[in-house]
């Protein structure tokens, strides 16, 4: 078994109203995304606005410290999800409250919002006070993608990042989103509700070639952000699926939205020649029995189960080519590399990508974004995402048979291993083989275990049989 890292970036220039725009894409692991973020932070001249779900990268923290030390007047603001939480997400882990305190000590102004804030974007040298019409965007950078500010996002997970320079429309759209959250937020550390709520003034409309959709359009504009009845992102994705003529490639860490699953299945039924492929993360695997149970419960109580279902097997049984980037028999977030993308490529020409997981939670409870990249001038962006998808689609496929042989011949079973992109049916084969070789395997294993010795379980089963015999 071995690890293969895919290094890729794409650079192109397109014309915009201010002369030129550049879009560069990066794909993790080891694709240079965090190096680009650090470089852009260090080159900032007047302001840095960050919206981030998780932040544990010492590399990026060091860049913020350096730029603030060299340029004390630079304004750094951050909307940090759950910033006041005093509990770590694992034993011994630093809490978000401690992280926020450290950032405040560096001179970063921290706030948080009442909903989950799942964005992962940065605006360098933007215009937070609104536009008057004479702004120079030539030094402005927007960074947006799927990855958090963590070392695993840079070196372990499958992630993507778009670095967009000198694009007034898309940068302004994200600046408006940042200001909306900032104006209806809570300050750290005193948890005070903010009341500075000036409206963002601009006459710019969204670019036709780089256009974002935000889940904030589903919320009423108050500090609690209650729902208003919309579901704008999933509607946009459904519409894109219906528009496909040749192909649909979906890479998403989570797939928990039945309307999108049904849209893909219906598209395949209407056009059997449509090449539809979906690649998911290890966490999205569901056994046949669990799938039948969830579908039975859904038929009885659809509202109760909505958002909790896993659709890998549903898609597969519905005729959609579905693979899972499979790396563990029992997922453990601290160990396993995640397929953490959230993108879709239509017909090899259009890309939808951002922070949005394909889930009910993302649509209704979370601040998210999806950006639509389209047009001939952005063909290299679409090509870079397509190449990334195909690389993951065939990830370590040649290791499957070796893995099966190891289960049969080796004395211990690895619970976490180099990822392989497997059909749902191939994972079923592994489960059947494990139950045959090591009865009770899935009842005994724990996420933090790295290996499980065959004799460990077999000896326990033998003891149980002896005890049962003695009772007789």
Coordinates of C-alpha atoms in Angstrom, one line a residue:
X1 CA 0.0 0.0 0.0
X2 CA 1.2 3.5 -0.7
X3 CA 0.1 7.0 -0.7
X4 CA -0.2 9.1 -3.9
X5 CA -0.5 12.9 -3.6
X6 CA -2.0 15.0 -6.4
X7 CA -0.4 18.4 -6.9
X8 CA -2.4 20.7 -9.2
X9 CA -3.1 24.3 -9.8
X10 CA -4.5 26.2 -12.7
X11 CA -3.8 29.8 -13.6
X12 CA -5.7 31.8 -16.2
X13 CA -6.5 35.4 -17.0
X14 CA -9.8 36.8 -18.1
X15 CA -10.9 40.3 -18.8
X16 CA -13.3 42.2 -16.5
X17 CA -14.6 45.7 -16.2
X18 CA -11.4 46.8 -14.6
X19 CA -9.1 45.2 -17.2
X20 CA -8.1 41.8 -16.0
X21 CA -9.0 39.1 -13.5
X22 CA -6.9 36.0 -12.5
X23 CA -8.3 32.8 -11.1
X24 CA -5.9 30.2 -9.7
X25 CA -7.1 26.9 -8.3
X26 CA -5.3 24.7 -5.8
X27 CA -6.1 21.1 -4.8
X28 CA -5.0 19.5 -1.6
X29 CA -3.4 17.4 -0.2
X30 CA 0.0 19.0 -0.8
X31 CA -1.3 21.3 -3.6
X32 CA 0.1 24.6 -2.2
X33 CA -3.2 26.1 -1.0
X34 CA -2.0 27.2 2.4
X35 CA 1.2 28.6 0.9
X36 CA -1.0 30.8 -1.3
X37 CA -3.0 31.9 1.7
X38 CA 0.1 32.8 3.6
X39 CA 1.6 34.7 0.7
X40 CA -1.6 36.7 0.2
X41 CA -1.8 37.5 3.9
X42 CA 1.8 38.7 4.0
X43 CA 1.2 40.9 0.9
X44 CA -1.9 42.6 2.4
X45 CA -1.7 46.4 2.5
X46 CA -4.7 47.6 4.5
X47 CA -7.2 44.9 5.5
X48 CA -7.9 41.2 5.9
X49 CA -11.4 39.8 6.5
X50 CA -11.7 36.1 7.4
X51 CA -14.7 33.9 7.7
X52 CA -13.6 30.5 9.0
X53 CA -15.2 27.5 10.6
X54 CA -12.1 25.9 12.1
X55 CA -8.6 27.5 12.7
X56 CA -5.7 25.5 14.0
X57 CA -2.9 26.2 11.4
X58 CA 0.2 27.5 13.0
X59 CA 1.5 28.4 9.5
X60 CA -1.4 30.8 8.8
X61 CA -1.4 32.0 12.4
X62 CA 2.2 32.9 12.0
X63 CA 1.5 34.8 8.8
X64 CA -1.2 36.9 10.6
X65 CA 1.3 37.6 13.4
X66 CA 4.0 38.7 11.0
X67 CA 1.8 41.0 8.9
X68 CA 0.3 42.6 12.0
X69 CA 3.8 43.2 13.5
X70 CA 5.1 44.7 10.2
X71 CA 2.0 46.7 9.5
X72 CA 0.4 47.6 12.8
X73 CA -2.4 49.7 11.2
X74 CA -3.7 46.8 9.0
X75 CA -7.3 45.9 10.0
X76 CA -7.8 42.2 10.6
X77 CA -11.3 41.0 11.3
X78 CA -12.5 37.4 11.7
X79 CA -15.9 35.8 12.0
X80 CA -15.1 32.5 13.7
X81 CA -17.7 29.8 14.2
X82 CA -18.5 29.1 17.8
X83 CA -15.7 31.4 18.9
X84 CA -16.7 31.5 22.6
X85 CA -16.9 27.7 23.0
X86 CA -14.7 26.7 25.9
X87 CA -14.7 23.0 25.2
X88 CA -12.2 21.4 22.8
X89 CA -13.5 19.0 20.1
X90 CA -11.3 16.2 21.5
X91 CA -9.5 15.4 24.8
X92 CA -6.6 17.8 25.2
X93 CA -7.6 19.9 22.1
X94 CA -7.4 23.7 22.3
X95 CA -10.9 25.2 22.6
X96 CA -12.2 27.8 20.2
X97 CA -12.4 30.2 23.0
X98 CA -8.6 29.8 23.7
X99 CA -7.9 30.1 19.9
X100 CA -10.0 33.3 19.8
X101 CA -8.2 34.8 22.7
X102 CA -4.8 34.1 21.1
X103 CA -6.0 35.8 17.8
X104 CA -7.4 38.8 19.8
X105 CA -4.0 39.1 21.4
X106 CA -2.4 39.4 18.0
X107 CA -4.8 42.2 17.1
X108 CA -7.5 40.2 15.3
X109 CA -11.0 41.5 16.0
X110 CA -13.1 38.3 16.6
X111 CA -16.9 38.0 16.3
X112 CA -19.3 35.1 15.9
X113 CA -22.9 34.6 14.8
X114 CA -25.9 32.7 16.2
X115 CA -26.0 30.1 13.5
X116 CA -23.2 27.7 12.4
X117 CA -20.7 29.7 10.3
X118 CA -19.2 27.2 7.8
X119 CA -17.7 29.5 5.3
X120 CA -14.0 29.3 4.4
X121 CA -13.2 32.6 2.7
X122 CA -10.7 35.4 3.0
X123 CA -10.9 38.9 1.5
X124 CA -7.6 40.7 1.2
X125 CA -7.7 44.5 0.7
X126 CA -11.4 44.7 0.1
X127 CA -13.8 47.6 0.7
X128 CA -15.8 46.9 3.8
X129 CA -17.3 50.4 4.0
X130 CA -19.1 50.0 0.6
X131 CA -18.3 51.3 -2.9
X132 CA -18.4 54.8 -4.2
X133 CA -17.4 53.9 -7.8
X134 CA -13.7 54.8 -8.0
X135 CA -12.2 51.8 -6.1
X136 CA -9.1 50.1 -7.4
X137 CA -9.4 46.3 -7.1
X138 CA -6.0 45.5 -8.6
X139 CA -4.6 44.5 -5.2
X140 CA -7.8 42.8 -4.0
X141 CA -7.8 39.0 -3.5
X142 CA -10.7 36.7 -2.7
X143 CA -9.8 33.2 -1.4
X144 CA -12.6 30.7 -1.2
X145 CA -12.9 26.9 -1.0
X146 CA -13.7 23.8 1.0
X147 CA -10.8 23.7 3.4
X148 CA -10.5 25.0 7.0
X149 CA -7.3 26.6 8.4
X150 CA -5.9 23.3 9.6
X151 CA -2.8 21.3 8.8
X152 CA -4.9 18.3 7.8
X153 CA -6.8 20.4 5.3
X154 CA -3.5 21.3 3.7
X155 CA -1.7 17.9 3.8
X156 CA -4.3 15.2 4.5
X157 CA -7.7 15.9 3.1
X158 CA -9.0 16.4 -0.4
X159 CA -9.8 20.1 -0.6
X160 CA -9.9 22.9 -3.2
X161 CA -9.2 26.6 -3.1
X162 CA -9.9 29.3 -5.6
X163 CA -7.7 32.4 -5.5
X164 CA -9.4 35.3 -7.4
X165 CA -7.7 38.6 -8.1
X166 CA -9.0 41.9 -9.3
X167 CA -12.6 40.7 -9.7
X168 CA -14.9 43.5 -8.3
X169 CA -18.2 41.7 -8.6
X170 CA -17.5 38.5 -6.9
X171 CA -15.3 40.2 -4.2
X172 CA -18.1 42.6 -3.5
X173 CA -20.6 39.8 -3.2
X174 CA -18.5 38.2 -0.6
X175 CA -17.8 41.5 1.2
X176 CA -21.6 42.0 1.5
X177 CA -21.9 38.5 2.9
X178 CA -19.1 39.2 5.4
X179 CA -20.7 42.6 6.4
X180 CA -24.1 40.9 6.9
X181 CA -22.7 38.5 9.4
X182 CA -20.4 41.1 11.0
X183 CA -23.3 43.5 11.5
X184 CA -25.5 40.9 13.2
X185 CA -22.9 39.2 15.3
X186 CA -21.7 38.8 18.9
X187 CA -18.4 40.2 20.0
X188 CA -15.7 38.1 21.6
X189 CA -14.9 37.9 24.5
X190 CA -17.8 39.8 26.1
X191 CA -20.6 38.1 24.0
X192 CA -22.3 41.5 23.4
X193 CA -24.7 41.8 20.6
X194 CA -23.5 44.2 17.9
X195 CA -25.6 47.1 16.9
X196 CA -23.4 48.8 14.2
X197 CA -25.6 47.8 11.2
X198 CA -25.0 50.2 8.2
X199 CA -26.2 48.7 4.9
X200 CA -23.5 47.9 2.4
X201 CA -23.7 50.4 -0.5
X202 CA -22.8 49.2 -4.0
X203 CA -24.2 49.4 -7.6
X204 CA -22.3 46.3 -8.8
X205 CA -24.3 43.2 -9.7
X206 CA -23.0 39.7 -9.7
X207 CA -20.6 38.7 -12.5
X208 CA -22.2 36.3 -15.1
X209 CA -19.0 34.1 -15.2
X210 CA -18.3 34.0 -11.4
X211 CA -21.5 34.1 -9.5
X212 CA -22.1 33.1 -5.9
X213 CA -25.1 31.8 -4.1
X214 CA -25.3 32.1 -0.3
X215 CA -27.5 30.3 2.2
X216 CA -27.9 33.6 4.0
X217 CA -30.7 34.2 1.4
X218 CA -32.7 31.6 3.3
X219 CA -32.5 33.7 6.5
X220 CA -34.4 36.8 7.8
X221 CA -32.0 39.6 8.6
X222 CA -32.0 39.6 12.4
X223 CA -29.4 38.5 14.9
X224 CA -31.0 35.1 15.2
X225 CA -31.3 34.7 11.4
X226 CA -34.6 32.7 11.4
X227 CA -35.7 30.9 8.2
X228 CA -37.7 32.7 5.5
X229 CA -38.9 29.7 3.5
X230 CA -36.2 29.7 0.8
X231 CA -33.7 27.0 -0.1
X232 CA -31.7 28.9 -2.7
X233 CA -28.5 26.7 -2.9
X234 CA -30.2 23.4 -3.4
X235 CA -32.6 24.9 -5.9
X236 CA -29.6 26.3 -7.8
X237 CA -27.9 22.9 -7.8
X238 CA -31.1 21.1 -8.9
X239 CA -31.4 23.5 -11.8
X240 CA -27.8 22.9 -12.8
X241 CA -28.4 19.1 -12.7
X242 CA -31.4 19.5 -15.0
X243 CA -29.3 21.6 -17.5
X244 CA -26.7 18.9 -18.0
X245 CA -26.3 17.5 -21.5
X246 CA -23.2 15.2 -21.3
X247 CA -21.9 14.7 -17.8
X248 CA -22.3 15.5 -14.1
X249 CA -19.3 14.9 -11.7
X250 CA -20.1 15.4 -8.0
X251 CA -17.4 15.3 -5.3
X252 CA -18.9 16.0 -1.9
X253 CA -17.9 14.9 1.6
X254 CA -21.5 14.6 2.7
X255 CA -24.6 13.8 0.7
X256 CA -27.7 14.1 2.9
X257 CA -30.2 15.9 0.6
X258 CA -32.8 13.6 -1.0
X259 CA -34.0 16.3 -3.5
X260 CA -30.5 16.4 -5.0
X261 CA -30.2 12.6 -5.0
X262 CA -33.6 12.4 -6.7
X263 CA -32.6 15.1 -9.2
X264 CA -29.5 13.0 -10.3
X265 CA -31.5 9.8 -10.6
X266 CA -34.2 11.6 -12.6
X267 CA -31.6 13.1 -14.9
X268 CA -30.1 9.7 -15.6
X269 CA -33.6 8.2 -16.3
X270 CA -34.4 11.0 -18.8
X271 CA -31.0 10.7 -20.5
X272 CA -29.4 7.2 -20.0
X273 CA -26.3 8.4 -21.9
X274 CA -25.6 11.1 -19.3
X275 CA -22.3 10.3 -17.6
X276 CA -23.1 10.9 -13.9
X277 CA -20.5 10.0 -11.3
X278 CA -20.5 10.7 -7.5
X279 CA -17.5 10.4 -5.2
X280 CA -18.2 10.5 -1.4
X281 CA -16.2 10.4 1.8
X282 CA -15.8 7.3 4.0
X283 CA -18.4 8.6 6.4
X284 CA -21.2 8.3 3.7
X285 CA -21.0 4.5 3.5
X286 CA -24.1 2.7 4.8
X287 CA -24.6 -1.0 5.0
X288 CA -27.6 -2.7 3.2
X289 CA -29.4 -3.4 6.5
X290 CA -28.9 0.2 7.8
X291 CA -30.1 1.5 4.4
X292 CA -33.3 -0.6 4.5
X293 CA -34.0 0.6 8.0
X294 CA -33.5 4.3 7.2
X295 CA -35.7 4.0 4.0
X296 CA -38.4 2.2 6.1
X297 CA -38.4 4.9 8.7
X298 CA -38.3 7.6 6.0
X299 CA -41.5 6.2 4.4
X300 CA -43.2 6.3 7.8
X301 CA -41.9 9.6 9.1
X302 CA -40.2 11.6 6.2
X303 CA -40.0 14.9 8.2
X304 CA -38.4 13.2 11.2
X305 CA -35.6 11.6 9.2
X306 CA -35.0 14.4 6.7
X307 CA -31.4 15.4 6.8
X308 CA -30.2 12.4 8.7
X309 CA -30.1 9.9 5.8
X310 CA -27.0 8.7 3.9
X311 CA -27.6 8.4 0.2
X312 CA -24.6 6.5 -1.2
X313 CA -26.6 3.2 -1.6
X314 CA -29.7 5.0 -2.7
X315 CA -27.8 6.6 -5.5
X316 CA -26.1 3.4 -6.5
X317 CA -29.4 1.5 -6.5
X318 CA -30.9 4.4 -8.5
X319 CA -28.4 3.8 -11.4
X320 CA -25.8 6.5 -10.4
X321 CA -22.2 5.5 -10.6
X322 CA -21.2 6.0 -7.0
X323 CA -17.8 5.5 -5.4
X324 CA -16.6 6.2 -1.9
X325 CA -13.1 7.3 -1.1
X326 CA -12.8 4.6 1.6
X327 CA -10.1 4.8 4.2
X328 CA -11.4 3.1 7.4
X329 CA -13.8 0.5 8.7
X330 CA -14.7 2.8 11.5
X331 CA -14.2 6.5 10.8
X332 CA -12.0 8.6 13.1
X333 CA -11.7 12.2 12.3
X334 CA -8.3 12.6 14.0
X335 CA -6.7 9.9 11.8
X336 CA -8.5 9.4 8.5
X337 CA -8.0 11.6 5.4
X338 CA -11.3 13.1 4.3
X339 CA -12.7 13.6 0.8
X340 CA -13.8 17.1 1.9
X341 CA -14.6 18.6 -1.4
X342 CA -18.0 20.2 -2.1
X343 CA -18.1 20.7 -5.9
X344 CA -19.9 19.7 -9.0
X345 CA -18.8 19.9 -12.7
X346 CA -21.4 20.0 -15.4
X347 CA -20.5 19.0 -19.0
X348 CA -16.9 19.7 -18.3
X349 CA -17.5 23.5 -18.6
X350 CA -19.4 24.7 -15.5
X351 CA -18.3 24.3 -11.9
X352 CA -20.2 24.8 -8.6
X353 CA -17.8 24.9 -5.7
X354 CA -17.6 26.3 -2.2
X355 CA -18.2 25.5 1.5
X356 CA -21.7 23.9 1.1
X357 CA -22.1 20.3 2.0
X358 CA -25.0 18.6 0.2
X359 CA -27.0 18.4 3.4
X360 CA -30.2 19.8 5.0
X361 CA -28.1 21.2 7.8
X362 CA -26.0 23.2 5.3
X363 CA -29.1 24.6 3.6
X364 CA -31.1 25.7 6.6
X365 CA -28.8 26.0 9.7
X366 CA -25.5 27.2 8.4
X367 CA -23.9 30.1 6.6
X368 CA -22.5 28.6 3.3
X369 CA -21.6 29.5 -0.2
X370 CA -21.4 27.9 -3.6
X371 CA -19.8 29.8 -6.5
X372 CA -20.7 29.1 -10.2
X373 CA -17.8 29.3 -12.6
X374 CA -18.9 29.4 -16.2
X375 CA -18.0 30.5 -19.7
X376 CA -15.2 29.8 -22.2
X377 CA -12.8 32.2 -20.5
X378 CA -13.0 30.0 -17.4
X379 CA -12.5 26.7 -19.2
X380 CA -9.2 26.0 -17.4
X381 CA -11.0 26.3 -14.1
X382 CA -13.5 23.6 -15.2
X383 CA -10.6 21.5 -16.6
X384 CA -8.7 21.7 -13.3
X385 CA -11.7 20.5 -11.3
X386 CA -12.4 17.7 -13.8
X387 CA -8.8 16.5 -13.6
X388 CA -9.0 16.5 -9.8
X389 CA -12.3 14.6 -9.9
X390 CA -10.9 11.9 -12.2
X391 CA -7.8 11.5 -10.0
X392 CA -9.9 10.8 -6.9
X393 CA -12.3 8.6 -8.9
X394 CA -9.5 6.2 -9.7
X395 CA -7.7 6.6 -6.4
X396 CA -5.7 3.4 -5.5
X397 CA -8.2 1.2 -7.4
X398 CA -5.4 -1.4 -8.0
X399 CA -5.0 -1.9 -4.2
X400 CA -8.5 -3.5 -3.7
X401 CA -7.5 -7.1 -4.5
X402 CA -4.4 -6.8 -2.4
X403 CA -6.5 -5.5 0.5
X404 CA -8.8 -8.5 0.2
X405 CA -5.9 -10.9 0.2
X406 CA -4.4 -9.2 3.3
X407 CA -7.7 -9.7 5.2
X408 CA -7.5 -13.4 4.4
X409 CA -3.8 -14.0 5.0
X410 CA -2.6 -11.4 7.6
X411 CA -3.0 -12.0 11.4
X412 CA -4.3 -8.5 12.0
X413 CA -6.7 -6.2 10.3
X414 CA -5.9 -2.5 9.7
X415 CA -8.8 -0.4 10.7
X416 CA -7.4 2.7 8.9
X417 CA -5.6 2.5 5.6
X418 CA -4.5 4.3 2.5
X419 CA -7.8 5.4 0.8
X420 CA -9.2 3.5 -2.1
X421 CA -12.1 4.8 -4.3
X422 CA -14.5 1.8 -4.2
X423 CA -17.9 1.0 -5.6
X424 CA -20.5 0.5 -2.9
X425 CA -20.6 -3.2 -4.0
X426 CA -16.9 -3.5 -3.4
X427 CA -17.2 -2.3 0.2
X428 CA -20.0 -4.8 0.6
X429 CA -17.5 -7.5 -0.5
X430 CA -15.0 -6.3 2.2
X431 CA -17.7 -6.4 4.9
X432 CA -18.8 -9.9 3.9
X433 CA -15.2 -11.1 3.9
X434 CA -14.5 -9.6 7.3
X435 CA -17.5 -11.2 8.9
X436 CA -16.4 -14.5 7.5
X437 CA -12.7 -14.2 8.5
X438 CA -13.4 -12.4 11.9
X439 CA -16.9 -13.0 13.2
X440 CA -18.1 -10.1 15.3
X441 CA -15.5 -7.7 13.8
X442 CA -17.8 -4.7 13.5
X443 CA -19.2 -5.2 17.0
X444 CA -15.8 -4.9 18.7
X445 CA -13.7 -2.3 16.9
X446 CA -13.2 1.2 18.2
X447 CA -12.4 4.3 16.1
X448 CA -9.1 5.0 17.9
X449 CA -7.7 1.4 17.2
X450 CA -5.3 1.2 14.4
X451 CA -5.3 -2.6 14.0
X452 CA -7.4 -5.5 15.3
X453 CA -5.8 -9.0 15.7
X454 CA -7.9 -11.8 14.4
X455 CA -7.2 -14.0 17.4
X456 CA -8.4 -11.1 19.6
X457 CA -12.0 -11.6 18.4
X458 CA -11.8 -15.3 17.6
X459 CA -10.6 -16.1 21.1
X460 CA -13.5 -14.1 22.6
X461 CA -16.0 -15.9 20.4
X462 CA -14.5 -19.3 21.5
X463 CA -14.8 -18.3 25.1
X464 CA -18.4 -17.4 24.6
X465 CA -19.1 -20.7 23.0
X466 CA -17.5 -22.6 25.9
X467 CA -19.5 -20.7 28.4
X468 CA -22.7 -21.4 26.5
X469 CA -21.8 -25.1 26.5
X470 CA -21.1 -25.1 30.2
X471 CA -24.6 -23.7 30.9
X472 CA -26.1 -26.5 29.0

